[in-house]
Coordinates of C-alpha atoms in Angstrom, one line a residue:
M1 CA -9.0 -15.6 -14.6
A2 CA -10.2 -12.1 -14.8
S3 CA -12.2 -11.1 -17.9
P4 CA -11.1 -8.1 -20.0
S5 CA -14.2 -6.2 -18.9
N6 CA -13.0 -6.4 -15.3
Q7 CA -9.6 -4.9 -16.2
L8 CA -11.0 -1.9 -18.0
H9 CA -12.2 0.1 -15.0
M10 CA -11.1 1.0 -11.5
V11 CA -13.0 2.3 -8.6
T12 CA -10.7 5.2 -7.9
E13 CA -12.0 5.8 -4.4
S14 CA -11.3 2.1 -3.5
A15 CA -7.7 2.5 -4.8
Q16 CA -7.2 5.7 -2.9
H17 CA -8.5 4.0 0.3
A18 CA -6.2 1.0 -0.3
Q19 CA -3.2 3.3 -0.8
V20 CA -3.9 5.3 2.4
T21 CA -4.8 2.3 4.5
S22 CA -1.6 0.3 3.5
S23 CA 0.6 3.3 4.2
G24 CA -1.1 4.0 7.5
T25 CA -0.9 0.4 8.6
A26 CA 2.8 0.3 7.8
D27 CA 3.4 3.5 9.8
S28 CA 1.4 2.1 12.8
L29 CA 3.2 -1.2 12.7
H30 CA 6.6 0.7 12.6
G31 CA 5.6 2.6 15.7
H32 CA 4.6 -0.6 17.5
V33 CA 7.9 -2.3 16.5
T34 CA 9.9 0.6 17.7
R35 CA 8.1 0.9 21.0
L36 CA 8.3 -2.9 21.6
S37 CA 12.0 -3.0 20.7
G38 CA 12.7 -0.3 23.3
E39 CA 10.9 -2.3 25.9
V40 CA 12.7 -5.5 25.0
G41 CA 16.0 -3.7 25.0
A42 CA 15.3 -2.3 28.5
V43 CA 14.5 -5.8 29.9
V44 CA 17.1 -7.9 28.1
G45 CA 19.9 -5.3 28.2
T46 CA 19.7 -4.4 31.9
G47 CA 18.8 -7.1 34.3
W48 CA 18.1 -10.3 32.4
H49 CA 21.4 -12.0 31.5
M50 CA 20.6 -15.7 31.4
D51 CA 20.5 -18.0 28.4
Q52 CA 16.7 -17.2 28.2
A53 CA 17.5 -13.6 27.6
L54 CA 19.8 -14.4 24.7
G55 CA 17.1 -16.7 23.2
F56 CA 14.4 -14.2 23.7
G57 CA 16.5 -11.4 22.2
N58 CA 17.2 -13.5 19.1
A59 CA 13.6 -14.5 18.7
H60 CA 12.6 -10.8 19.1
Q61 CA 15.1 -9.8 16.5
S62 CA 13.8 -12.4 14.0
W63 CA 10.3 -11.1 14.6
A64 CA 11.5 -7.4 14.2
D65 CA 13.2 -8.4 10.9
G66 CA 10.0 -10.0 9.6
M67 CA 8.0 -7.0 10.6
G68 CA 10.5 -4.8 8.8
K69 CA 9.9 -6.8 5.6
L70 CA 6.1 -6.6 6.1
I71 CA 6.3 -2.8 6.7
A72 CA 8.4 -2.4 3.5
A73 CA 5.9 -4.5 1.6
L74 CA 3.0 -2.4 2.8
H75 CA 4.8 0.8 1.7
K76 CA 5.5 -0.8 -1.7
V77 CA 1.8 -1.7 -2.0
S78 CA 0.9 1.9 -1.2
A79 CA 3.4 3.4 -3.7
D80 CA 2.5 0.9 -6.4
T81 CA -1.3 1.5 -5.9
G82 CA -0.7 5.3 -6.1
A83 CA 1.4 5.0 -9.3
H84 CA -1.2 2.8 -11.0
L85 CA -4.0 5.1 -9.8
N86 CA -2.2 8.1 -11.2
D87 CA -1.6 6.2 -14.5
Y88 CA -5.2 5.2 -14.7
M89 CA -6.5 8.7 -14.1
E90 CA -4.1 10.2 -16.6
T91 CA -5.1 7.7 -19.2
D92 CA -8.7 8.4 -18.5
M93 CA -8.2 12.2 -18.9
V94 CA -6.3 11.7 -22.2
Q95 CA -9.0 9.3 -23.6
A96 CA -11.8 11.6 -22.4
A97 CA -10.1 14.6 -24.2
S98 CA -9.9 12.6 -27.4
L99 CA -13.5 11.6 -27.2
N100 CA -14.6 15.1 -26.4
K101 CA -13.0 16.3 -29.6
V102 CA -15.3 14.1 -31.7
Q103 CA -17.9 16.2 -33.4
A104 CA -21.1 14.2 -34.2
P105 CA -23.1 15.6 -37.0
M106 CA -26.4 17.1 -35.9
F107 CA -29.4 15.0 -36.6
S108 CA -31.9 17.0 -38.8
G109 CA -34.6 14.4 -38.6
V110 CA -34.1 13.3 -42.2
L111 CA -33.1 9.7 -42.8

């Protein structure tokens, strides 16, 4: 279980990196899925008509469906990370503004 002190700060650079990386990975995977689906369609749809082709086509479709779910999940991770990062930074600015308004009395050296 995380301690409260671990939940009070965020390394914003790490969060930004995670947001960009998850989105970039999702986009890259989408490109691979699209390219591979074209290749599979060219082979299965043109000259390969036996039962193996049907089985392979079904297996590929199951794989493509799973990849679609993974890609959607990575985009959600990116969006959620961005939203939490923005919320964290906004809260930090509001709290900093409140603390900056506090006027500490000047110490005159007399106790």
